[in-house]
Amino acid sequence: MAVSLRGARSAATTKSPAKTSALKAALRAPDLAFLMEAHNGLSARIVEEAGFKGIWASGLSISAALGVRDSNEASWTQVLEVLEFMADATTIPILVDGDTGYGNFNNVRRLVKKLCQRGIAGVCIEDKLFPKTNSFIGDGQPLADMDEFCGKIKAGKDSQTDPDFQLVARVEALISGWGLDEALRRAEAYRRAGADAILIHSKRATADEIFAFCKEWANRAPVVIVPTMYYATPTGRFRAAGISCVIWANHNLRAAITAMRETSRKIAVSESLTDTEGAVASVKDVFELSGNSELAEAERRYLPVAGADIRAVVLAASRGAALGELTADKPKCMIDVRGQPLLRLLVSTLKDSGVRDVAAVVGYRKEAVDVPSIDLVANDAYATTGECASLAAAADKLKGACLVTYGDILFRRYLLDRLLEAEGDIVVVADALWRERRRSGPGQIHDHIACSRPFSTGYLDDDTVDLRRIGPDLTDDDIHGEWVGLVKLSAAGSELVRKELGTMKRDGTLGKANMPDLFNRLVAAGHRVRVQYITGHWLDVDDAFDLAKARNFL
Ligand code: SPV
Ligand code: MG
């Protein structure tokens, strides 16, 4: 069954005991099992994707893919690194070609321990000498001393930290021309030493000597074969001979060599990609094989995006009459501040903090409001109504966590980031330096606030301050700060505000009410409105003087 690799990275966290027992079961099952060669994480994934139940981590292929010879030129730890990528990329067991065990019994002990740690299901070691030579090179390669090799098998089995880890002993007697009897003698010795299976290797073009071995061996332990040279033998004959496992030993590497050669040559000759594009895997395919969709999902789960789950409603319906001719044909929010409308600057600050869903309530000269990627909601009664009527026009945006901000303010982004982290259902931002800001003039209205305690640099982060009253009519003795025109509502806070706006509509106070009226009503009704003090780093634009300040602010 083909396995979808879309979520392979998470699936690949499958515990290695499941892999060792899967390999053990495959070797012992009456059915013929198949292991397909892979030489890195990508090819291992492709083997799993094709539906194979196990992987052969070929020494020849891993060496060749690293650009070295199959003569232990890659160190065993370099091979181990490749194996780790392969195991991480897949959920099926890997039987690794452990060559001669990279030394004596002691090296085998360490190898087996490390393979168990890295989630490799089994190792195959061969009875030749270190450094090994590939079985298909030359004739009469020297064999290891049989008893010494039995010691390696025992040492390996004694070192496995997973009880189902498989050790396959590879008999090279037929390869080296020692004949069937020697092959059987060695296989039996290795079985007695504790090998879980015997790999009987041959380099003949027919499988006759393999079948002769199987007949005499009579399945004393599972038999594994590598039919690279006797490839023409029908697989049914392997089944009939009672063989446990066939290893297709190097065909992904060889397929890759053919494909890469053809592609490189074609591109080199044509100096173009047009003939190649349709013949190679798409980039999208590469992303899928690498498990990118799982990463995207994990990013959504784990990456903090402050503000990603909060929206904003910007109140921007008023003209800003104190700005005179500047707002003759556009509302205050569209006034130019160094080449950009005020509202666009405000929206960029919101978006920079991750607040993507922004709606602006427009009214005066609404057709002149032109800011990309925001929703517009109209308060057509802007001339005769106040801020609460504008907010009520956007009532269906007041769902979940929500920021409400005046459309004529600018503030440093850190103030917003701090507000986004603040706790509380309704949190208003207030400037403790209200005295420095006080100025009279047309359009200058200061929403002063009285709080449960004054601003102090000595507060601990979690000390809370509550709003008592807000409005332009507080006496100096009562004032602790000035609301900047920015409030954060939790989902519950949005719900409260929506309900209060509904009540105001019913009792006839909605039309004329401004945001401070809303807050005072909420406080009077016993709801907590929290205050987050700041000290400057913001401004509002009511008249030409403010506009000059805004230009310097940028
Ligand atoms: C390998 O794949 O590296 C093997 C099998 O050991 S063979 O090349 O046939 O010896
Ligand atoms: Mg090998």
Coordinates of C-alpha atoms and ligand atoms in Angstrom, one line a residue:
M1 CA 0.0 0.0 0.0
A2 CA 1.4 3.4 -1.0
V3 CA 1.9 5.7 2.0
S4 CA 1.1 9.4 1.7
L5 CA 4.1 11.4 2.7
R6 CA 2.3 14.7 3.1
G7 CA 2.6 14.4 6.8
A8 CA 5.7 12.3 6.7
R9 CA 7.7 14.4 9.1
S10 CA 5.2 14.0 11.9
A11 CA 4.6 10.3 11.0
A12 CA 8.3 9.7 11.0
T13 CA 8.3 10.3 14.7
T14 CA 7.1 6.7 14.9
K15 CA 9.0 4.9 17.7
S16 CA 11.8 2.8 16.6
P17 CA 10.6 -0.3 18.5
A18 CA 7.7 -0.4 16.1
K19 CA 10.3 -0.4 13.3
T20 CA 12.4 -3.2 14.8
S21 CA 9.4 -5.4 15.4
A22 CA 8.1 -4.7 11.9
L23 CA 11.5 -5.9 10.4
K24 CA 11.6 -8.9 12.7
A25 CA 8.0 -9.8 11.7
A26 CA 8.8 -9.3 8.0
L27 CA 11.9 -11.6 8.2
R28 CA 9.9 -14.3 10.0
A29 CA 6.7 -14.1 8.1
P30 CA 5.9 -16.9 5.6
D31 CA 5.4 -14.3 2.8
L32 CA 8.3 -13.1 0.8
A33 CA 9.3 -9.6 2.0
F34 CA 11.1 -7.0 -0.1
L35 CA 13.5 -4.3 1.0
M36 CA 14.2 -1.5 -1.5
E37 CA 17.5 0.4 -1.6
A38 CA 17.7 4.0 -0.5
H39 CA 20.8 6.1 0.1
N40 CA 19.5 9.3 1.7
G41 CA 16.4 10.9 3.3
L42 CA 14.8 11.7 0.0
S43 CA 15.2 8.3 -1.6
A44 CA 14.1 6.6 1.6
R45 CA 10.9 8.6 1.5
I46 CA 10.4 7.6 -2.1
V47 CA 10.8 4.0 -1.2
E48 CA 8.1 4.4 1.5
E49 CA 5.9 6.3 -0.9
A50 CA 6.1 3.4 -3.4
G51 CA 4.6 1.1 -0.7
F52 CA 7.7 -0.9 0.4
K53 CA 7.5 -2.2 3.9
G54 CA 11.3 -1.8 4.5
I55 CA 14.4 -0.1 3.3
W56 CA 17.9 -1.4 2.5
A57 CA 20.4 1.2 3.4
S58 CA 23.0 0.1 0.9
G59 CA 26.7 0.6 1.6
L60 CA 27.4 0.8 -2.1
S61 CA 24.7 3.3 -2.7
I62 CA 25.4 5.5 0.3
S63 CA 29.1 5.6 -0.6
A64 CA 28.4 6.3 -4.3
A65 CA 25.9 9.1 -3.4
L66 CA 28.6 10.6 -1.2
G67 CA 31.0 10.4 -4.1
V68 CA 33.3 7.8 -2.6
R69 CA 34.0 4.1 -3.2
D70 CA 32.4 1.2 -1.5
S71 CA 35.6 0.5 0.4
N72 CA 34.8 2.0 3.8
E73 CA 36.0 5.4 2.5
A74 CA 33.0 7.0 4.3
S75 CA 33.6 6.6 8.0
W76 CA 30.9 4.7 10.0
T77 CA 29.8 7.9 11.7
Q78 CA 29.3 9.6 8.3
V79 CA 27.1 6.6 7.3
L80 CA 25.3 6.9 10.7
E81 CA 24.5 10.6 9.9
V82 CA 22.9 9.5 6.5
L83 CA 21.0 6.8 8.3
E84 CA 19.6 9.3 10.8
F85 CA 18.2 11.4 8.0
M86 CA 16.7 8.3 6.4
A87 CA 15.1 7.1 9.7
D88 CA 13.7 10.6 10.4
A89 CA 12.2 10.8 7.0
T90 CA 10.3 7.5 7.1
T91 CA 8.1 5.3 9.2
I92 CA 9.2 1.9 7.8
P93 CA 12.1 -0.1 9.1
I94 CA 15.6 0.2 7.8
L95 CA 18.1 -2.7 7.5
V96 CA 21.5 -1.1 7.2
D97 CA 24.4 -2.6 5.3
G98 CA 27.0 -2.6 8.1
D99 CA 29.8 -4.0 5.9
T100 CA 32.2 -5.9 8.1
G101 CA 31.2 -4.1 11.2
Y102 CA 33.9 -1.4 10.8
G103 CA 36.5 -3.2 12.9
N104 CA 36.4 -6.0 15.4
F105 CA 33.7 -7.1 17.9
N106 CA 34.2 -3.9 19.9
N107 CA 33.4 -1.7 16.9
V108 CA 30.3 -3.9 16.2
R109 CA 29.1 -3.3 19.8
R110 CA 29.3 0.4 19.5
L111 CA 27.7 0.3 16.0
V112 CA 24.7 -1.7 17.2
K113 CA 24.2 0.6 20.2
K114 CA 24.3 3.7 18.0
L115 CA 21.9 2.1 15.4
C116 CA 19.4 1.4 18.2
Q117 CA 19.6 4.9 19.4
R118 CA 19.0 6.3 15.9
G119 CA 15.9 4.2 15.1
I120 CA 17.5 1.7 12.7
A121 CA 15.8 -1.6 12.8
G122 CA 18.6 -4.0 11.9
V123 CA 22.1 -4.4 10.6
C124 CA 23.7 -6.8 8.2
I125 CA 27.4 -7.6 8.7
E126 CA 29.4 -9.7 6.2
D127 CA 32.2 -12.2 6.9
K128 CA 35.0 -10.3 5.1
L129 CA 37.9 -8.1 6.2
F130 CA 38.0 -4.4 6.9
P131 CA 38.3 -2.3 4.8
K132 CA 35.8 -4.2 2.7
T133 CA 35.6 -4.5 -1.1
N134 CA 32.3 -4.7 -2.9
S135 CA 31.4 -8.3 -3.6
F136 CA 31.2 -7.8 -7.4
I137 CA 34.8 -6.6 -7.6
G138 CA 37.5 -9.2 -8.4
D139 CA 37.5 -12.8 -7.4
G140 CA 38.5 -14.7 -4.3
Q141 CA 38.2 -12.0 -1.7
P142 CA 39.6 -13.2 1.7
L143 CA 37.0 -14.2 4.2
A144 CA 37.0 -13.4 7.9
D145 CA 37.9 -16.1 10.4
M146 CA 34.6 -17.8 11.1
D147 CA 35.0 -17.9 14.9
E148 CA 36.1 -14.3 15.0
F149 CA 33.0 -13.4 13.0
C150 CA 30.8 -15.4 15.4
G151 CA 32.3 -13.2 18.2
K152 CA 31.2 -10.1 16.3
I153 CA 27.6 -11.5 16.0
K154 CA 27.5 -12.3 19.7
A155 CA 28.9 -8.9 20.6
G156 CA 26.3 -7.2 18.4
K157 CA 23.4 -9.2 19.8
D158 CA 24.5 -8.6 23.3
S159 CA 24.7 -4.8 22.7
Q160 CA 21.3 -4.2 21.2
T161 CA 19.2 -2.0 23.4
D162 CA 16.0 -2.9 21.6
P163 CA 15.0 -6.6 22.0
D164 CA 13.6 -6.8 18.4
F165 CA 16.7 -5.3 16.7
Q166 CA 17.7 -7.6 13.9
L167 CA 21.2 -8.8 13.1
V168 CA 21.6 -10.4 9.7
A169 CA 24.8 -12.4 9.1
R170 CA 26.0 -12.3 5.5
V171 CA 27.8 -15.3 4.2
E172 CA 30.4 -14.4 1.4
A173 CA 31.6 -18.0 0.9
L174 CA 29.9 -18.3 -2.5
I175 CA 31.2 -14.9 -3.6
S176 CA 34.8 -15.9 -2.7
G177 CA 34.6 -19.2 -4.4
W178 CA 34.7 -21.4 -1.3
G179 CA 31.6 -23.4 -2.3
L180 CA 28.3 -24.6 -0.9
D181 CA 29.7 -26.6 2.1
E182 CA 31.7 -23.8 3.5
A183 CA 28.6 -21.5 3.0
L184 CA 26.4 -23.9 4.9
R185 CA 29.1 -24.4 7.6
R186 CA 29.4 -20.7 8.2
A187 CA 25.7 -20.0 8.0
E188 CA 25.1 -22.6 10.7
A189 CA 27.9 -21.2 12.9
Y190 CA 26.4 -17.7 12.5
R191 CA 22.9 -18.9 13.3
R192 CA 24.2 -20.6 16.5
A193 CA 26.1 -17.3 17.4
G194 CA 22.7 -15.6 17.5
A195 CA 22.2 -14.2 14.0
D196 CA 18.5 -13.5 13.3
A197 CA 18.8 -14.3 9.6
I198 CA 21.3 -15.4 7.0
L199 CA 22.1 -13.3 3.9
I200 CA 23.5 -15.7 1.3
H201 CA 25.2 -13.7 -1.4
S202 CA 26.1 -14.8 -5.0
K203 CA 27.5 -13.0 -8.0
R204 CA 26.4 -15.6 -10.6
A205 CA 24.0 -14.7 -13.4
T206 CA 21.6 -17.5 -12.3
A207 CA 20.3 -18.3 -8.9
D208 CA 21.3 -22.0 -9.0
E209 CA 23.8 -21.9 -6.1
I210 CA 21.3 -19.8 -4.0
F211 CA 18.6 -22.5 -4.6
A212 CA 21.1 -25.2 -3.7
F213 CA 21.9 -23.4 -0.5
C214 CA 18.2 -23.0 0.4
K215 CA 17.5 -26.7 -0.2
E216 CA 20.3 -27.8 2.2
W217 CA 19.6 -25.0 4.7
A218 CA 15.9 -25.9 5.0
N219 CA 15.0 -22.6 6.6
R220 CA 17.0 -23.1 9.9
A221 CA 16.9 -19.3 10.0
P222 CA 15.3 -16.8 7.6
V223 CA 17.2 -16.4 4.3
V224 CA 17.8 -13.1 2.7
I225 CA 19.1 -12.7 -0.9
V226 CA 20.4 -9.9 -3.2
P227 CA 19.6 -10.9 -6.8
T228 CA 21.5 -8.0 -8.4
M229 CA 23.4 -10.4 -10.7
Y230 CA 20.7 -13.1 -11.1
Y231 CA 18.1 -10.4 -11.7
A232 CA 16.4 -12.4 -14.5
T233 CA 15.2 -15.1 -12.1
P234 CA 11.4 -14.9 -11.7
T235 CA 10.5 -13.8 -8.2
G236 CA 8.1 -16.8 -7.9
R237 CA 11.1 -19.1 -7.7
F238 CA 12.4 -17.2 -4.7
R239 CA 9.0 -17.7 -3.0
A240 CA 9.0 -21.4 -3.9
A241 CA 12.5 -21.8 -2.4
G242 CA 11.2 -20.5 0.9
I243 CA 13.3 -17.4 0.9
S244 CA 12.3 -14.8 3.5
C245 CA 13.4 -11.5 2.0
V246 CA 14.7 -10.1 -1.3
I247 CA 16.8 -7.0 -1.3
W248 CA 16.6 -4.8 -4.4
A249 CA 20.0 -3.5 -3.6
N250 CA 21.0 -0.5 -5.7
H251 CA 18.3 0.4 -8.2
N252 CA 17.4 3.8 -6.9
L253 CA 20.9 4.9 -7.0
R254 CA 21.3 3.6 -10.6
A255 CA 18.0 5.1 -11.7
A256 CA 19.1 8.4 -10.2
I257 CA 22.4 8.2 -12.1
T258 CA 20.7 7.6 -15.4
A259 CA 18.1 10.4 -14.8
M260 CA 20.7 12.9 -13.6
R261 CA 23.1 12.2 -16.5
E262 CA 20.3 12.6 -19.1
T263 CA 19.0 15.8 -17.5
S264 CA 22.5 17.4 -17.1
R265 CA 23.5 16.5 -20.6
K266 CA 20.3 17.8 -22.1
I267 CA 20.5 21.1 -20.3
A268 CA 24.3 21.4 -21.1
V269 CA 23.7 20.9 -24.8
S270 CA 20.5 23.0 -25.2
E271 CA 21.5 25.8 -22.7
S272 CA 17.8 25.8 -21.9
L273 CA 15.3 24.3 -19.6
T274 CA 12.4 24.0 -22.0
D275 CA 13.0 20.4 -23.0
T276 CA 13.5 19.3 -19.4
E277 CA 10.8 21.0 -17.5
G278 CA 8.1 18.4 -18.3
A279 CA 10.4 15.5 -17.7
V280 CA 11.5 16.2 -14.2
A281 CA 9.6 16.3 -10.9
S282 CA 8.0 19.6 -10.2
V283 CA 9.3 22.0 -7.5
K284 CA 5.9 21.5 -5.8
D285 CA 6.6 17.7 -5.7
V286 CA 9.9 18.5 -4.0
F287 CA 8.1 20.5 -1.4
E288 CA 5.6 17.8 -0.9
L289 CA 8.3 15.1 -0.5
S290 CA 10.0 17.3 2.0
G291 CA 6.9 17.5 4.1
N292 CA 6.4 21.3 3.7
S293 CA 2.6 21.1 4.3
E294 CA 3.3 19.7 7.8
L295 CA 5.7 22.6 8.5
A296 CA 3.1 25.2 7.4
E297 CA 0.6 23.6 9.7
A298 CA 3.1 23.5 12.6
E299 CA 3.9 27.2 12.0
R300 CA 0.2 28.0 12.4
R301 CA 0.2 26.0 15.6
Y302 CA 3.5 27.2 17.2
L303 CA 4.7 30.5 15.8
P304 CA 3.6 33.4 17.9
V305 CA 1.9 36.0 15.7
A306 CA 0.9 38.7 18.1
G307 CA -2.4 40.1 16.8
A308 CA -3.1 37.3 14.3
D309 CA -6.3 36.5 16.1
I310 CA -7.4 40.0 16.7
R311 CA -9.1 42.4 14.4
A312 CA -9.3 46.2 14.5
V313 CA -12.1 48.7 14.0
V314 CA -10.9 52.2 13.1
L315 CA -13.3 55.1 13.7
A316 CA -12.6 57.4 10.9
A317 CA -16.0 59.0 10.0
S318 CA -15.3 62.6 11.0
R319 CA -14.2 65.5 8.9
G320 CA -11.8 67.2 11.3
A321 CA -13.2 70.7 10.8
A322 CA -10.3 72.3 12.7
L323 CA -8.0 71.4 9.8
G324 CA -10.0 73.8 7.6
E325 CA -9.4 73.6 3.9
L326 CA -7.2 70.5 4.3
T327 CA -10.3 68.5 4.9
A328 CA -12.5 70.2 2.4
D329 CA -12.5 67.2 0.0
K330 CA -11.4 64.3 2.3
P331 CA -11.9 63.2 5.8
K332 CA -9.2 63.8 8.5
C333 CA -8.0 60.2 8.2
M334 CA -6.9 60.8 4.6
I335 CA -4.9 63.9 5.4
D336 CA -1.3 63.6 4.0
V337 CA 1.5 63.1 6.5
R338 CA 4.8 63.0 4.5
G339 CA 3.2 61.6 1.4
Q340 CA 1.0 59.0 3.0
P341 CA -2.6 59.3 4.4
L342 CA -2.8 59.2 8.1
L343 CA -5.1 56.1 8.0
R344 CA -2.6 54.2 5.8
L345 CA 0.1 54.9 8.4
L346 CA -2.1 53.7 11.2
V347 CA -3.1 50.6 9.2
S348 CA 0.5 49.7 8.5
T349 CA 1.3 49.9 12.2
L350 CA -1.6 47.5 12.9
K351 CA -0.5 45.1 10.2
D352 CA 3.1 45.2 11.3
S353 CA 1.9 43.9 14.6
G354 CA 0.0 41.1 12.9
V355 CA -3.5 42.6 13.0
R356 CA -4.6 41.7 9.5
D357 CA -8.3 42.2 9.6
V358 CA -8.9 45.9 9.7
A359 CA -12.2 47.7 9.2
A360 CA -12.6 51.5 9.1
V361 CA -15.9 53.2 9.7
V362 CA -16.1 56.0 7.3
G363 CA -18.6 58.8 6.8
Y364 CA -17.5 62.3 5.7
R365 CA -16.3 62.2 2.1
K366 CA -16.2 58.4 2.4
E367 CA -15.4 58.0 -1.4
A368 CA -12.0 59.7 -0.7
V369 CA -10.9 56.9 1.6
D370 CA -8.5 54.8 -0.3
V371 CA -6.4 52.5 1.8
P372 CA -5.6 49.0 0.5
S373 CA -6.6 45.8 2.3
I374 CA -9.1 47.1 4.7
D375 CA -12.9 46.8 4.9
L376 CA -15.0 49.9 4.9
V377 CA -18.2 50.3 6.9
A378 CA -20.3 53.4 6.5
N379 CA -21.9 55.6 9.1
D380 CA -23.9 57.7 6.8
A381 CA -25.4 59.7 9.7
Y382 CA -21.8 60.8 10.6
A383 CA -22.8 64.5 10.6
T384 CA -25.3 64.2 13.4
T385 CA -24.0 61.2 15.3
G386 CA -21.0 60.5 17.5
E387 CA -18.3 57.8 17.8
C388 CA -20.7 55.2 19.4
A389 CA -23.0 55.3 16.4
S390 CA -19.9 54.7 14.2
L391 CA -18.9 51.8 16.3
A392 CA -22.4 50.4 16.3
A393 CA -22.3 50.6 12.4
A394 CA -19.4 48.1 12.7
A395 CA -21.1 45.9 15.3
D396 CA -20.7 42.8 13.3
K397 CA -17.0 43.3 13.3
L398 CA -17.0 43.3 17.1
K399 CA -16.7 39.6 17.4
G400 CA -13.8 37.9 19.1
A401 CA -10.8 39.9 20.3
C402 CA -10.9 43.4 18.8
L403 CA -9.0 46.7 18.9
V404 CA -11.0 49.9 18.5
T405 CA -8.9 52.9 17.6
Y406 CA -9.5 56.4 16.5
G407 CA -8.5 57.0 12.9
D408 CA -6.6 60.2 13.6
I409 CA -3.9 58.8 15.9
L410 CA -0.3 57.6 15.4
F411 CA 1.7 55.6 17.9
R412 CA 4.9 53.7 18.1
R413 CA 4.4 50.1 17.4
Y414 CA 5.8 48.9 20.7
L415 CA 2.8 50.4 22.4
L416 CA 0.5 48.3 20.3
D417 CA 2.6 45.2 20.9
R418 CA 2.4 45.8 24.7
L419 CA -1.4 46.3 24.4
L420 CA -1.8 43.1 22.5
E421 CA -0.2 41.2 25.4
A422 CA -2.2 43.0 28.1
E423 CA -4.8 40.9 30.0
G424 CA -8.3 42.1 30.6
D425 CA -11.6 42.2 28.8
I426 CA -11.4 45.9 28.2
V427 CA -8.1 47.6 28.2
V428 CA -7.7 51.3 27.4
V429 CA -4.3 52.9 26.7
A430 CA -3.7 56.1 28.6
D431 CA -0.9 58.6 28.6
A432 CA 0.4 59.5 32.0
L433 CA 2.1 62.6 30.6
W434 CA -1.3 64.3 30.1
R435 CA -0.2 67.7 31.5
E436 CA 2.5 68.0 28.8
R437 CA -0.1 67.4 26.1
R438 CA -2.7 69.8 27.4
R439 CA -3.4 72.6 24.8
S440 CA -6.5 74.6 24.1
G441 CA -7.9 75.4 20.7
P442 CA -10.7 74.4 18.3
G443 CA -10.9 70.7 17.9
Q444 CA -8.8 70.0 21.0
I445 CA -10.7 67.7 23.2
H446 CA -8.8 65.7 25.8
D447 CA -10.4 62.5 27.1
H448 CA -8.9 62.6 30.6
I449 CA -9.2 59.6 32.9
A450 CA -9.4 59.0 36.6
C451 CA -8.0 55.7 37.7
S452 CA -7.7 53.4 40.7
R453 CA -4.1 54.6 41.0
P454 CA -1.8 57.0 39.4
F455 CA 1.0 56.1 37.0
S456 CA 4.1 54.9 38.8
T457 CA 7.4 53.5 37.4
G458 CA 7.4 51.3 40.5
Y459 CA 4.6 49.1 39.4
L460 CA 5.2 45.4 38.9
D461 CA 4.1 44.2 35.5
D462 CA 1.0 42.5 36.8
D463 CA -0.2 45.3 39.0
T464 CA -3.5 46.4 37.5
V465 CA -5.0 49.8 37.2
D466 CA -8.8 50.3 36.7
L467 CA -10.6 53.1 35.0
R468 CA -12.9 55.1 37.3
R469 CA -14.1 57.8 35.0
I470 CA -13.3 59.3 31.6
G471 CA -14.2 62.6 29.9
P472 CA -13.1 66.1 29.1
D473 CA -14.7 67.5 32.3
L474 CA -12.5 66.0 35.1
T475 CA -10.8 68.3 37.5
D476 CA -7.0 68.4 37.5
D477 CA -6.9 66.7 41.0
D478 CA -8.8 63.7 39.6
I479 CA -6.9 63.3 36.3
H480 CA -4.3 60.5 36.1
G481 CA -3.9 60.4 32.3
E482 CA -5.4 60.9 28.9
W483 CA -6.9 58.2 26.8
V484 CA -5.1 57.9 23.5
G485 CA -8.1 56.6 21.5
L486 CA -7.0 53.0 21.6
V487 CA -8.8 50.1 23.4
K488 CA -8.4 46.4 23.3
L489 CA -11.4 44.1 23.8
S490 CA -11.2 40.4 24.5
A491 CA -14.0 38.2 23.0
A492 CA -15.9 38.8 26.2
G493 CA -15.2 42.5 26.1
S494 CA -16.4 42.7 22.5
E495 CA -19.6 41.0 23.5
L496 CA -20.1 43.5 26.4
V497 CA -19.5 46.4 24.2
R498 CA -22.0 45.1 21.6
K499 CA -24.6 44.6 24.2
E500 CA -24.0 48.1 25.7
L501 CA -24.3 49.6 22.2
G502 CA -27.6 47.8 21.9
T503 CA -28.9 49.1 25.2
M504 CA -27.8 52.6 24.2
K505 CA -29.7 52.3 20.9
R506 CA -32.8 51.2 22.8
D507 CA -32.6 54.0 25.4
G508 CA -32.0 56.6 22.7
T509 CA -28.4 57.7 23.9
L510 CA -26.5 56.0 21.1
G511 CA -26.7 58.8 18.5
K512 CA -24.8 61.4 20.5
A513 CA -22.5 59.2 22.6
N514 CA -18.8 59.1 22.2
M515 CA -16.4 56.4 23.3
P516 CA -15.9 57.9 26.8
D517 CA -19.6 57.7 27.3
L518 CA -19.5 54.1 26.5
F519 CA -16.6 53.4 29.0
N520 CA -18.4 55.4 31.7
R521 CA -21.5 53.3 31.2
L522 CA -19.5 50.1 31.4
V523 CA -17.8 51.1 34.6
A524 CA -21.0 52.3 36.1
A525 CA -22.5 48.9 35.3
G526 CA -19.7 47.3 37.3
H527 CA -17.5 46.1 34.5
R528 CA -13.8 46.4 34.8
V529 CA -12.1 48.6 32.3
R530 CA -8.4 48.3 32.8
V531 CA -5.9 51.0 32.0
Q532 CA -2.5 50.5 30.5
Y533 CA -0.4 53.6 31.1
I534 CA 2.1 54.8 28.6
T535 CA 4.3 57.9 28.6
G536 CA 4.1 59.6 25.2
H537 CA 5.2 58.2 21.9
W538 CA 1.8 58.8 20.3
L539 CA -0.2 61.7 19.0
D540 CA -3.5 62.7 17.6
V541 CA -4.2 65.0 14.7
D542 CA -6.8 67.6 15.4
D543 CA -5.4 70.8 13.9
A544 CA -2.5 72.2 11.8
F545 CA -0.2 72.2 14.9
D546 CA -0.8 68.5 15.5
L547 CA -0.2 67.8 11.8
A548 CA 3.2 69.4 12.0
K549 CA 4.0 67.2 15.0
A550 CA 2.8 64.2 13.1
R551 CA 5.2 65.0 10.2
N552 CA 8.1 65.1 12.7
F553 CA 6.9 61.9 14.4
L554 CA 7.5 59.8 11.3
Ligands
SPV1 C1 25.3 -3.1 -1.0 O1 24.2 -2.7 -1.5 O2 26.1 -2.3 -0.6 C2 25.6 -4.5 -0.8 C3 24.9 -5.4 -1.7 O3 26.4 -4.8 0.0 S1 26.1 -5.8 -2.9 O4 26.5 -4.5 -3.5 O5 25.3 -6.6 -3.8 O6 27.2 -6.5 -2.3
MG2 MG 27.5 -3.4 0.7

